Amino acid sequence: MGFRDECGVVGVIMSPSRPPSDYPARLAYFALHSLQHRGQEGAGIVVAEPTAGADGAGALRDMKGLGLVAEVFTDRELMRTSAVAAVGHVRYSTAGEKNVRNVQPFTATVRGEQVAIAHNGNLTNANALKRELETRGTIFSTSSDTEVILHLMAQSVYGGSGDTQARLTDALGHVEGAYALCVLTLRELFAVRDPRGFRPLVLGRIASGEPAWMVASESCALDMVGAEVVREVEPGELIAIDRVTGSLRSLFPFPRQQRKACIFEHIYFSRANSDVFGRSVYMSRYRFGELLARSSPIPGGADYVLPVPDSGVAAALGFSAASGIPFQMGIMRSQYVGRTFIQPTQEIRDAGVKLKLSPVRCMIADKRVVVVDDSVVRGTTSRKIVRLLRGAGAKEVHLRIACPPIIGSCYYGVDTPNREELISFRLPADQQVCEWIGADSLGFLSLEAMQEFLGDEADDFCYGCFTGKYPVLPVD
Ligand code: AMP
């Protein structure tokens, strides 16, 4: 298996004079809680305790484990009074690599300075760099691409002892692909986004009193703790926040590139109550649904529009508003089952859909229904849902998908499978996909409609999974 990460990150740094009543680890915990949708395999928080340790030299302390945010941490750990800053991470589950060693943030002592790193994204040349580092004697202890950054920092010839910024910048100059990073030392918090800005990262200020800062993958994490959104960390920007002086420095150390934000954040990955890349995720989904209703009307009309919960709800509302077909919650989702997609085998995935979704018969029996979902990847979910609805007596089932057909893997951090497993790659004609899924009709949102909605910003997004054209070619 190659490296793969779609995760959530957070960083918190308190002001020098702030009483530690707002424990930074607790703030990070609540932020991670609201980023749980970005990864459910494991979670970790590392705190900076500048006065801890027998010699008073300070320490970075980590707490991490496999499982959900609510399962991994204890109150006692989170409320360490000497902590002044924290970074946190939620990790996405991928087949075969369930190992606590891969749970971030990673910590290391780099030339005498303790460093913790939390990474969202996927480096496209990590394997090549890893091979190179190994020939120089580097020993890797995880199977994560993020570790490459730490080793590159350790071997950097730049910066004296304590100059993490110079070493981080140097290390990132060698990596390609996608990264949104939170890096913590005893004194500073760094927030960095790759020059194309594939993955989101937003800067916030923890309200009231002295400047205390927070960075997170999505604005919903800032909302959660009452922090105010200041702005996005820009593509190619490195922000360094110094705990002692309270200063915030912004640098652009990398060559400028055309921005290529991941459109899939708006389609599926981010939470609907977040603003991501400067726009409301909810509104994007709603508009995708409206546009879909206009471009793919239902031949002969329908009785109800049903969302696939939760991922299709905003798009289904837009579809209903634009088509005039009433919206109903005809499919209920169990709150106690995780995302089906993340199960390792096809058999478990198949059973997973039934466990997760149940039809509301009175909304379905003898009805012509439109089912709206955000995306089709392997087709498993859609096929099962169509069967479920037919089993509940639906007269007609029309499937409408609020994004274009996915024909390519993602190299920048979204966990799409090999393209051979993608239904729209295997069956290039939508009609074939429709037959395989078993729906009466199928409509995707066109890429053109999506780009028209994005307007002047259309070129600022990556559409690699829809076009097979990638802004950064993977070296690995
Ligand atoms: P599939 O059954 O493989 O076609 O998966 C499609 C379903 O998975 C849709 O309902 C999406 O909401 C969801 N989905 C799409 N992309 C991802 C992803 N990268 N990770 C997890 N779930 C996803």
PDB file of N, CA, C and O in Angstrom, residues 123-183:
ATOM      1  N   LEU A 123       1.823  13.490  -0.037  1.00  0.00           N
ATOM      2  CA  LEU A 123       2.997  13.934  -0.791  1.00  0.00           C
ATOM      3  C   LEU A 123       3.169  13.019  -1.992  1.00  0.00           C
ATOM      4  O   LEU A 123       3.096  11.797  -1.852  1.00  0.00           O
ATOM      5  N   THR A 124       3.408  13.611  -3.155  1.00  0.00           N
ATOM      6  CA  THR A 124       3.436  12.797  -4.375  1.00  0.00           C
ATOM      7  C   THR A 124       4.833  12.248  -4.672  1.00  0.00           C
ATOM      8  O   THR A 124       4.993  11.450  -5.592  1.00  0.00           O
ATOM      9  N   ASN A 125       5.844  12.676  -3.929  1.00  0.00           N
ATOM     10  CA  ASN A 125       7.186  12.117  -4.138  1.00  0.00           C
ATOM     11  C   ASN A 125       7.751  11.522  -2.845  1.00  0.00           C
ATOM     12  O   ASN A 125       8.965  11.398  -2.690  1.00  0.00           O
ATOM     13  N   ALA A 126       6.872  11.141  -1.921  1.00  0.00           N
ATOM     14  CA  ALA A 126       7.338  10.649  -0.621  1.00  0.00           C
ATOM     15  C   ALA A 126       8.120   9.342  -0.740  1.00  0.00           C
ATOM     16  O   ALA A 126       9.150   9.172  -0.082  1.00  0.00           O
ATOM     17  N   ASN A 127       7.661   8.429  -1.605  1.00  0.00           N
ATOM     18  CA  ASN A 127       8.378   7.151  -1.740  1.00  0.00           C
ATOM     19  C   ASN A 127       9.785   7.374  -2.270  1.00  0.00           C
ATOM     20  O   ASN A 127      10.748   6.769  -1.783  1.00  0.00           O
ATOM     21  N   ALA A 128       9.894   8.233  -3.269  1.00  0.00           N
ATOM     22  CA  ALA A 128      11.207   8.516  -3.858  1.00  0.00           C
ATOM     23  C   ALA A 128      12.132   9.136  -2.802  1.00  0.00           C
ATOM     24  O   ALA A 128      13.288   8.732  -2.652  1.00  0.00           O
ATOM     25  N   LEU A 129      11.594  10.086  -2.048  1.00  0.00           N
ATOM     26  CA  LEU A 129      12.405  10.727  -0.997  1.00  0.00           C
ATOM     27  C   LEU A 129      12.783   9.716   0.079  1.00  0.00           C
ATOM     28  O   LEU A 129      13.896   9.726   0.602  1.00  0.00           O
ATOM     29  N   LYS A 130      11.843   8.841   0.382  1.00  0.00           N
ATOM     30  CA  LYS A 130      12.097   7.845   1.420  1.00  0.00           C
ATOM     31  C   LYS A 130      13.250   6.917   1.004  1.00  0.00           C
ATOM     32  O   LYS A 130      14.161   6.648   1.794  1.00  0.00           O
ATOM     33  N   ARG A 131      13.203   6.475  -0.242  1.00  0.00           N
ATOM     34  CA  ARG A 131      14.292   5.604  -0.732  1.00  0.00           C
ATOM     35  C   ARG A 131      15.637   6.311  -0.635  1.00  0.00           C
ATOM     36  O   ARG A 131      16.632   5.735  -0.181  1.00  0.00           O
ATOM     37  N   GLU A 132      15.628   7.576  -1.030  1.00  0.00           N
ATOM     38  CA  GLU A 132      16.859   8.373  -0.983  1.00  0.00           C
ATOM     39  C   GLU A 132      17.365   8.506   0.460  1.00  0.00           C
ATOM     40  O   GLU A 132      18.548   8.312   0.738  1.00  0.00           O
ATOM     41  N   LEU A 133      16.443   8.804   1.364  1.00  0.00           N
ATOM     42  CA  LEU A 133      16.824   8.966   2.777  1.00  0.00           C
ATOM     43  C   LEU A 133      17.333   7.649   3.349  1.00  0.00           C
ATOM     44  O   LEU A 133      18.293   7.630   4.128  1.00  0.00           O
ATOM     45  N   GLU A 134      16.709   6.564   2.934  1.00  0.00           N
ATOM     46  CA  GLU A 134      17.140   5.255   3.458  1.00  0.00           C
ATOM     47  C   GLU A 134      18.550   4.896   3.003  1.00  0.00           C
ATOM     48  O   GLU A 134      19.312   4.288   3.759  1.00  0.00           O
ATOM     49  N   THR A 135      18.897   5.295   1.791  1.00  0.00           N
ATOM     50  CA  THR A 135      20.269   5.005   1.347  1.00  0.00           C
ATOM     51  C   THR A 135      21.281   5.798   2.177  1.00  0.00           C
ATOM     52  O   THR A 135      22.443   5.438   2.257  1.00  0.00           O
ATOM     53  N   ARG A 136      20.807   6.882   2.794  1.00  0.00           N
ATOM     54  CA  ARG A 136      21.707   7.653   3.669  1.00  0.00           C
ATOM     55  C   ARG A 136      21.617   7.184   5.115  1.00  0.00           C
ATOM     56  O   ARG A 136      22.089   7.840   6.028  1.00  0.00           O
ATOM     57  N   GLY A 137      20.895   6.084   5.331  1.00  0.00           N
ATOM     58  CA  GLY A 137      20.899   5.504   6.675  1.00  0.00           C
ATOM     59  C   GLY A 137      19.693   5.855   7.533  1.00  0.00           C
ATOM     60  O   GLY A 137      19.618   5.465   8.689  1.00  0.00           O
ATOM     61  N   THR A 138      18.733   6.580   6.977  1.00  0.00           N
ATOM     62  CA  THR A 138      17.563   6.946   7.781  1.00  0.00           C
ATOM     63  C   THR A 138      16.709   5.713   8.062  1.00  0.00           C
ATOM     64  O   THR A 138      16.476   4.892   7.170  1.00  0.00           O
ATOM     65  N   ILE A 139      16.262   5.598   9.295  1.00  0.00           N
ATOM     66  CA  ILE A 139      15.374   4.493   9.654  1.00  0.00           C
ATOM     67  C   ILE A 139      13.971   5.071   9.843  1.00  0.00           C
ATOM     68  O   ILE A 139      13.778   6.008  10.629  1.00  0.00           O
ATOM     69  N   PHE A 140      13.005   4.529   9.111  1.00  0.00           N
ATOM     70  CA  PHE A 140      11.622   5.005   9.246  1.00  0.00           C
ATOM     71  C   PHE A 140      10.876   4.142  10.243  1.00  0.00           C
ATOM     72  O   PHE A 140      11.021   2.923  10.247  1.00  0.00           O
ATOM     73  N   SER A 141      10.075   4.799  11.082  1.00  0.00           N
ATOM     74  CA  SER A 141       9.347   3.987  12.060  1.00  0.00           C
ATOM     75  C   SER A 141       7.850   3.967  11.792  1.00  0.00           C
ATOM     76  O   SER A 141       7.102   3.326  12.508  1.00  0.00           O
ATOM     77  N   THR A 142       7.397   4.658  10.760  1.00  0.00           N
ATOM     78  CA  THR A 142       5.975   4.608  10.417  1.00  0.00           C
ATOM     79  C   THR A 142       5.870   4.360   8.913  1.00  0.00           C
ATOM     80  O   THR A 142       6.881   4.408   8.200  1.00  0.00           O
ATOM     81  N   SER A 143       4.644   4.148   8.427  1.00  0.00           N
ATOM     82  CA  SER A 143       4.475   4.048   6.973  1.00  0.00           C
ATOM     83  C   SER A 143       3.766   5.285   6.457  1.00  0.00           C
ATOM     84  O   SER A 143       3.042   5.241   5.484  1.00  0.00           O
ATOM     85  N   SER A 144       3.981   6.409   7.119  1.00  0.00           N
ATOM     86  CA  SER A 144       3.315   7.646   6.724  1.00  0.00           C
ATOM     87  C   SER A 144       4.287   8.566   5.984  1.00  0.00           C
ATOM     88  O   SER A 144       5.465   8.653   6.339  1.00  0.00           O
ATOM     89  N   ASP A 145       3.780   9.252   4.979  1.00  0.00           N
ATOM     90  CA  ASP A 145       4.632  10.180   4.223  1.00  0.00           C
ATOM     91  C   ASP A 145       5.108  11.355   5.088  1.00  0.00           C
ATOM     92  O   ASP A 145       6.132  11.958   4.825  1.00  0.00           O
ATOM     93  N   THR A 146       4.360  11.653   6.130  1.00  0.00           N
ATOM     94  CA  THR A 146       4.672  12.793   6.991  1.00  0.00           C
ATOM     95  C   THR A 146       6.049  12.643   7.634  1.00  0.00           C
ATOM     96  O   THR A 146       6.760  13.628   7.859  1.00  0.00           O
ATOM     97  N   GLU A 147       6.417  11.408   7.914  1.00  0.00           N
ATOM     98  CA  GLU A 147       7.707  11.184   8.569  1.00  0.00           C
ATOM     99  C   GLU A 147       8.864  11.669   7.688  1.00  0.00           C
ATOM    100  O   GLU A 147       9.914  12.080   8.200  1.00  0.00           O
ATOM    101  N   VAL A 148       8.653  11.627   6.376  1.00  0.00           N
ATOM    102  CA  VAL A 148       9.684  12.105   5.445  1.00  0.00           C
ATOM    103  C   VAL A 148      10.044  13.560   5.764  1.00  0.00           C
ATOM    104  O   VAL A 148      11.219  13.945   5.744  1.00  0.00           O
ATOM    105  N   ILE A 149       9.031  14.353   6.085  1.00  0.00           N
ATOM    106  CA  ILE A 149       9.285  15.776   6.362  1.00  0.00           C
ATOM    107  C   ILE A 149      10.197  15.924   7.585  1.00  0.00           C
ATOM    108  O   ILE A 149      11.144  16.709   7.582  1.00  0.00           O
ATOM    109  N   LEU A 150       9.921  15.133   8.615  1.00  0.00           N
ATOM    110  CA  LEU A 150      10.753  15.207   9.831  1.00  0.00           C
ATOM    111  C   LEU A 150      12.208  14.835   9.533  1.00  0.00           C
ATOM    112  O   LEU A 150      13.134  15.508   9.987  1.00  0.00           O
ATOM    113  N   HIS A 151      12.409  13.766   8.743  1.00  0.00           N
ATOM    114  CA  HIS A 151      13.785  13.361   8.437  1.00  0.00           C
ATOM    115  C   HIS A 151      14.490  14.400   7.562  1.00  0.00           C
ATOM    116  O   HIS A 151      15.677  14.656   7.731  1.00  0.00           O
ATOM    117  N   LEU A 152      13.740  14.978   6.641  1.00  0.00           N
ATOM    118  CA  LEU A 152      14.344  16.031   5.815  1.00  0.00           C
ATOM    119  C   LEU A 152      14.752  17.221   6.694  1.00  0.00           C
ATOM    120  O   LEU A 152      15.792  17.836   6.480  1.00  0.00           O
ATOM    121  N   MET A 153      13.934  17.507   7.697  1.00  0.00           N
ATOM    122  CA  MET A 153      14.285  18.602   8.629  1.00  0.00           C
ATOM    123  C   MET A 153      15.552  18.251   9.403  1.00  0.00           C
ATOM    124  O   MET A 153      16.442  19.084   9.579  1.00  0.00           O
ATOM    125  N   ALA A 154      15.625  17.012   9.850  1.00  0.00           N
ATOM    126  CA  ALA A 154      16.781  16.600  10.653  1.00  0.00           C
ATOM    127  C   ALA A 154      18.062  16.681   9.841  1.00  0.00           C
ATOM    128  O   ALA A 154      19.126  16.999  10.368  1.00  0.00           O
ATOM    129  N   GLN A 155      17.950  16.405   8.520  1.00  0.00           N
ATOM    130  CA  GLN A 155      19.160  16.380   7.703  1.00  0.00           C
ATOM    131  C   GLN A 155      19.432  17.708   7.004  1.00  0.00           C
ATOM    132  O   GLN A 155      20.406  17.830   6.266  1.00  0.00           O
ATOM    133  N   SER A 156      18.572  18.677   7.246  1.00  0.00           N
ATOM    134  CA  SER A 156      18.757  19.967   6.586  1.00  0.00           C
ATOM    135  C   SER A 156      20.049  20.627   7.055  1.00  0.00           C
ATOM    136  O   SER A 156      20.396  20.584   8.231  1.00  0.00           O
ATOM    137  N   VAL A 157      20.741  21.256   6.101  1.00  0.00           N
ATOM    138  CA  VAL A 157      21.974  21.948   6.476  1.00  0.00           C
ATOM    139  C   VAL A 157      21.671  23.391   6.903  1.00  0.00           C
ATOM    140  O   VAL A 157      22.560  24.126   7.316  1.00  0.00           O
ATOM    141  N   TYR A 158      20.409  23.763   6.774  1.00  0.00           N
ATOM    142  CA  TYR A 158      20.053  25.145   7.093  1.00  0.00           C
ATOM    143  C   TYR A 158      19.682  25.307   8.557  1.00  0.00           C
ATOM    144  O   TYR A 158      19.172  24.393   9.192  1.00  0.00           O
ATOM    145  N   GLY A 159      19.898  26.505   9.035  1.00  0.00           N
ATOM    146  CA  GLY A 159      19.430  26.849  10.375  1.00  0.00           C
ATOM    147  C   GLY A 159      20.315  26.280  11.453  1.00  0.00           C
ATOM    148  O   GLY A 159      20.727  25.125  11.392  1.00  0.00           O
ATOM    149  N   GLY A 160      20.592  27.090  12.440  1.00  0.00           N
ATOM    150  CA  GLY A 160      21.351  26.602  13.583  1.00  0.00           C
ATOM    151  C   GLY A 160      20.420  25.865  14.517  1.00  0.00           C
ATOM    152  O   GLY A 160      19.255  25.640  14.188  1.00  0.00           O
ATOM    153  N   SER A 161      20.906  25.535  15.667  1.00  0.00           N
ATOM    154  CA  SER A 161      20.070  24.869  16.655  1.00  0.00           C
ATOM    155  C   SER A 161      18.920  25.808  17.012  1.00  0.00           C
ATOM    156  O   SER A 161      19.121  26.991  17.248  1.00  0.00           O
ATOM    157  N   GLY A 162      17.712  25.299  17.019  1.00  0.00           N
ATOM    158  CA  GLY A 162      16.561  26.122  17.374  1.00  0.00           C
ATOM    159  C   GLY A 162      15.909  26.823  16.202  1.00  0.00           C
ATOM    160  O   GLY A 162      14.871  27.448  16.354  1.00  0.00           O
ATOM    161  N   ASP A 163      16.518  26.719  15.010  1.00  0.00           N
ATOM    162  CA  ASP A 163      15.895  27.395  13.870  1.00  0.00           C
ATOM    163  C   ASP A 163      14.999  26.425  13.092  1.00  0.00           C
ATOM    164  O   ASP A 163      15.319  25.991  11.989  1.00  0.00           O
ATOM    165  N   THR A 164      13.890  26.115  13.707  1.00  0.00           N
ATOM    166  CA  THR A 164      12.958  25.159  13.094  1.00  0.00           C
ATOM    167  C   THR A 164      12.402  25.710  11.789  1.00  0.00           C
ATOM    168  O   THR A 164      12.207  24.963  10.830  1.00  0.00           O
ATOM    169  N   GLN A 165      12.160  27.001  11.762  1.00  0.00           N
ATOM    170  CA  GLN A 165      11.553  27.574  10.563  1.00  0.00           C
ATOM    171  C   GLN A 165      12.419  27.342   9.317  1.00  0.00           C
ATOM    172  O   GLN A 165      11.911  26.925   8.279  1.00  0.00           O
ATOM    173  N   ALA A 166      13.727  27.579   9.454  1.00  0.00           N
ATOM    174  CA  ALA A 166      14.620  27.403   8.304  1.00  0.00           C
ATOM    175  C   ALA A 166      14.641  25.937   7.868  1.00  0.00           C
ATOM    176  O   ALA A 166      14.605  25.629   6.674  1.00  0.00           O
ATOM    177  N   ARG A 167      14.658  25.037   8.838  1.00  0.00           N
ATOM    178  CA  ARG A 167      14.724  23.611   8.484  1.00  0.00           C
ATOM    179  C   ARG A 167      13.408  23.114   7.891  1.00  0.00           C
ATOM    180  O   ARG A 167      13.394  22.311   6.976  1.00  0.00           O
ATOM    181  N   LEU A 168      12.310  23.620   8.422  1.00  0.00           N
ATOM    182  CA  LEU A 168      10.998  23.244   7.898  1.00  0.00           C
ATOM    183  C   LEU A 168      10.861  23.733   6.452  1.00  0.00           C
ATOM    184  O   LEU A 168      10.434  22.983   5.560  1.00  0.00           O
ATOM    185  N   THR A 169      11.248  24.976   6.226  1.00  0.00           N
ATOM    186  CA  THR A 169      11.156  25.542   4.876  1.00  0.00           C
ATOM    187  C   THR A 169      12.030  24.745   3.915  1.00  0.00           C
ATOM    188  O   THR A 169      11.622  24.425   2.799  1.00  0.00           O
ATOM    189  N   ASP A 170      13.225  24.418   4.367  1.00  0.00           N
ATOM    190  CA  ASP A 170      14.135  23.642   3.525  1.00  0.00           C
ATOM    191  C   ASP A 170      13.528  22.267   3.201  1.00  0.00           C
ATOM    192  O   ASP A 170      13.509  21.832   2.049  1.00  0.00           O
ATOM    193  N   ALA A 171      13.006  21.608   4.223  1.00  0.00           N
ATOM    194  CA  ALA A 171      12.419  20.276   4.024  1.00  0.00           C
ATOM    195  C   ALA A 171      11.263  20.356   3.034  1.00  0.00           C
ATOM    196  O   ALA A 171      11.154  19.538   2.106  1.00  0.00           O
ATOM    197  N   LEU A 172      10.412  21.347   3.204  1.00  0.00           N
ATOM    198  CA  LEU A 172       9.228  21.451   2.338  1.00  0.00           C
ATOM    199  C   LEU A 172       9.609  21.821   0.904  1.00  0.00           C
ATOM    200  O   LEU A 172       8.849  21.556  -0.025  1.00  0.00           O
ATOM    201  N   GLY A 173      10.779  22.412   0.744  1.00  0.00           N
ATOM    202  CA  GLY A 173      11.275  22.696  -0.602  1.00  0.00           C
ATOM    203  C   GLY A 173      11.542  21.420  -1.395  1.00  0.00           C
ATOM    204  O   GLY A 173      11.602  21.443  -2.625  1.00  0.00           O
ATOM    205  N   HIS A 174      11.706  20.291  -0.709  1.00  0.00           N
ATOM    206  CA  HIS A 174      11.984  19.021  -1.400  1.00  0.00           C
ATOM    207  C   HIS A 174      10.727  18.206  -1.675  1.00  0.00           C
ATOM    208  O   HIS A 174      10.746  17.306  -2.497  1.00  0.00           O
ATOM    209  N   VAL A 175       9.661  18.463  -0.938  1.00  0.00           N
ATOM    210  CA  VAL A 175       8.481  17.619  -1.109  1.00  0.00           C
ATOM    211  C   VAL A 175       7.541  18.217  -2.154  1.00  0.00           C
ATOM    212  O   VAL A 175       7.527  19.428  -2.379  1.00  0.00           O
ATOM    213  N   GLU A 176       6.775  17.321  -2.779  1.00  0.00           N
ATOM    214  CA  GLU A 176       5.776  17.759  -3.762  1.00  0.00           C
ATOM    215  C   GLU A 176       4.425  17.199  -3.357  1.00  0.00           C
ATOM    216  O   GLU A 176       4.349  16.201  -2.640  1.00  0.00           O
ATOM    217  N   GLY A 177       3.388  17.826  -3.859  1.00  0.00           N
ATOM    218  CA  GLY A 177       2.043  17.316  -3.585  1.00  0.00           C
ATOM    219  C   GLY A 177       1.321  18.181  -2.575  1.00  0.00           C
ATOM    220  O   GLY A 177       1.476  19.398  -2.562  1.00  0.00           O
ATOM    221  N   ALA A 178       0.531  17.518  -1.738  1.00  0.00           N
ATOM    222  CA  ALA A 178      -0.417  18.256  -0.907  1.00  0.00           C
ATOM    223  C   ALA A 178      -0.032  18.207   0.566  1.00  0.00           C
ATOM    224  O   ALA A 178       0.231  17.141   1.101  1.00  0.00           O
ATOM    225  N   TYR A 179       0.029  19.368   1.177  1.00  0.00           N
ATOM    226  CA  TYR A 179       0.183  19.388   2.628  1.00  0.00           C
ATOM    227  C   TYR A 179      -0.458  20.621   3.244  1.00  0.00           C
ATOM    228  O   TYR A 179      -0.312  21.719   2.752  1.00  0.00           O
ATOM    229  N   ALA A 180      -1.215  20.375   4.283  1.00  0.00           N
ATOM    230  CA  ALA A 180      -1.636  21.429   5.214  1.00  0.00           C
ATOM    231  C   ALA A 180      -1.068  20.948   6.543  1.00  0.00           C
ATOM    232  O   ALA A 180      -1.397  19.846   7.002  1.00  0.00           O
ATOM    233  N   LEU A 181      -0.171  21.763   7.117  1.00  0.00           N
ATOM    234  CA  LEU A 181       0.608  21.302   8.272  1.00  0.00           C
ATOM    235  C   LEU A 181       0.427  22.198   9.486  1.00  0.00           C
ATOM    236  O   LEU A 181       0.323  23.418   9.352  1.00  0.00           O
ATOM    237  N   CYS A 182       0.430  21.571  10.653  1.00  0.00           N
ATOM    238  CA  CYS A 182       0.616  22.300  11.903  1.00  0.00           C
ATOM    239  C   CYS A 182       1.872  21.723  12.549  1.00  0.00           C
ATOM    240  O   CYS A 182       1.952  20.509  12.758  1.00  0.00           O
ATOM    241  N   VAL A 183       2.827  22.589  12.822  1.00  0.00           N
ATOM    242  CA  VAL A 183       4.094  22.145  13.410  1.00  0.00           C
ATOM    243  C   VAL A 183       4.300  22.909  14.713  1.00  0.00           C
ATOM    244  O   VAL A 183       4.128  24.128  14.761  1.00  0.00           O
TER     245      VAL A 183
END
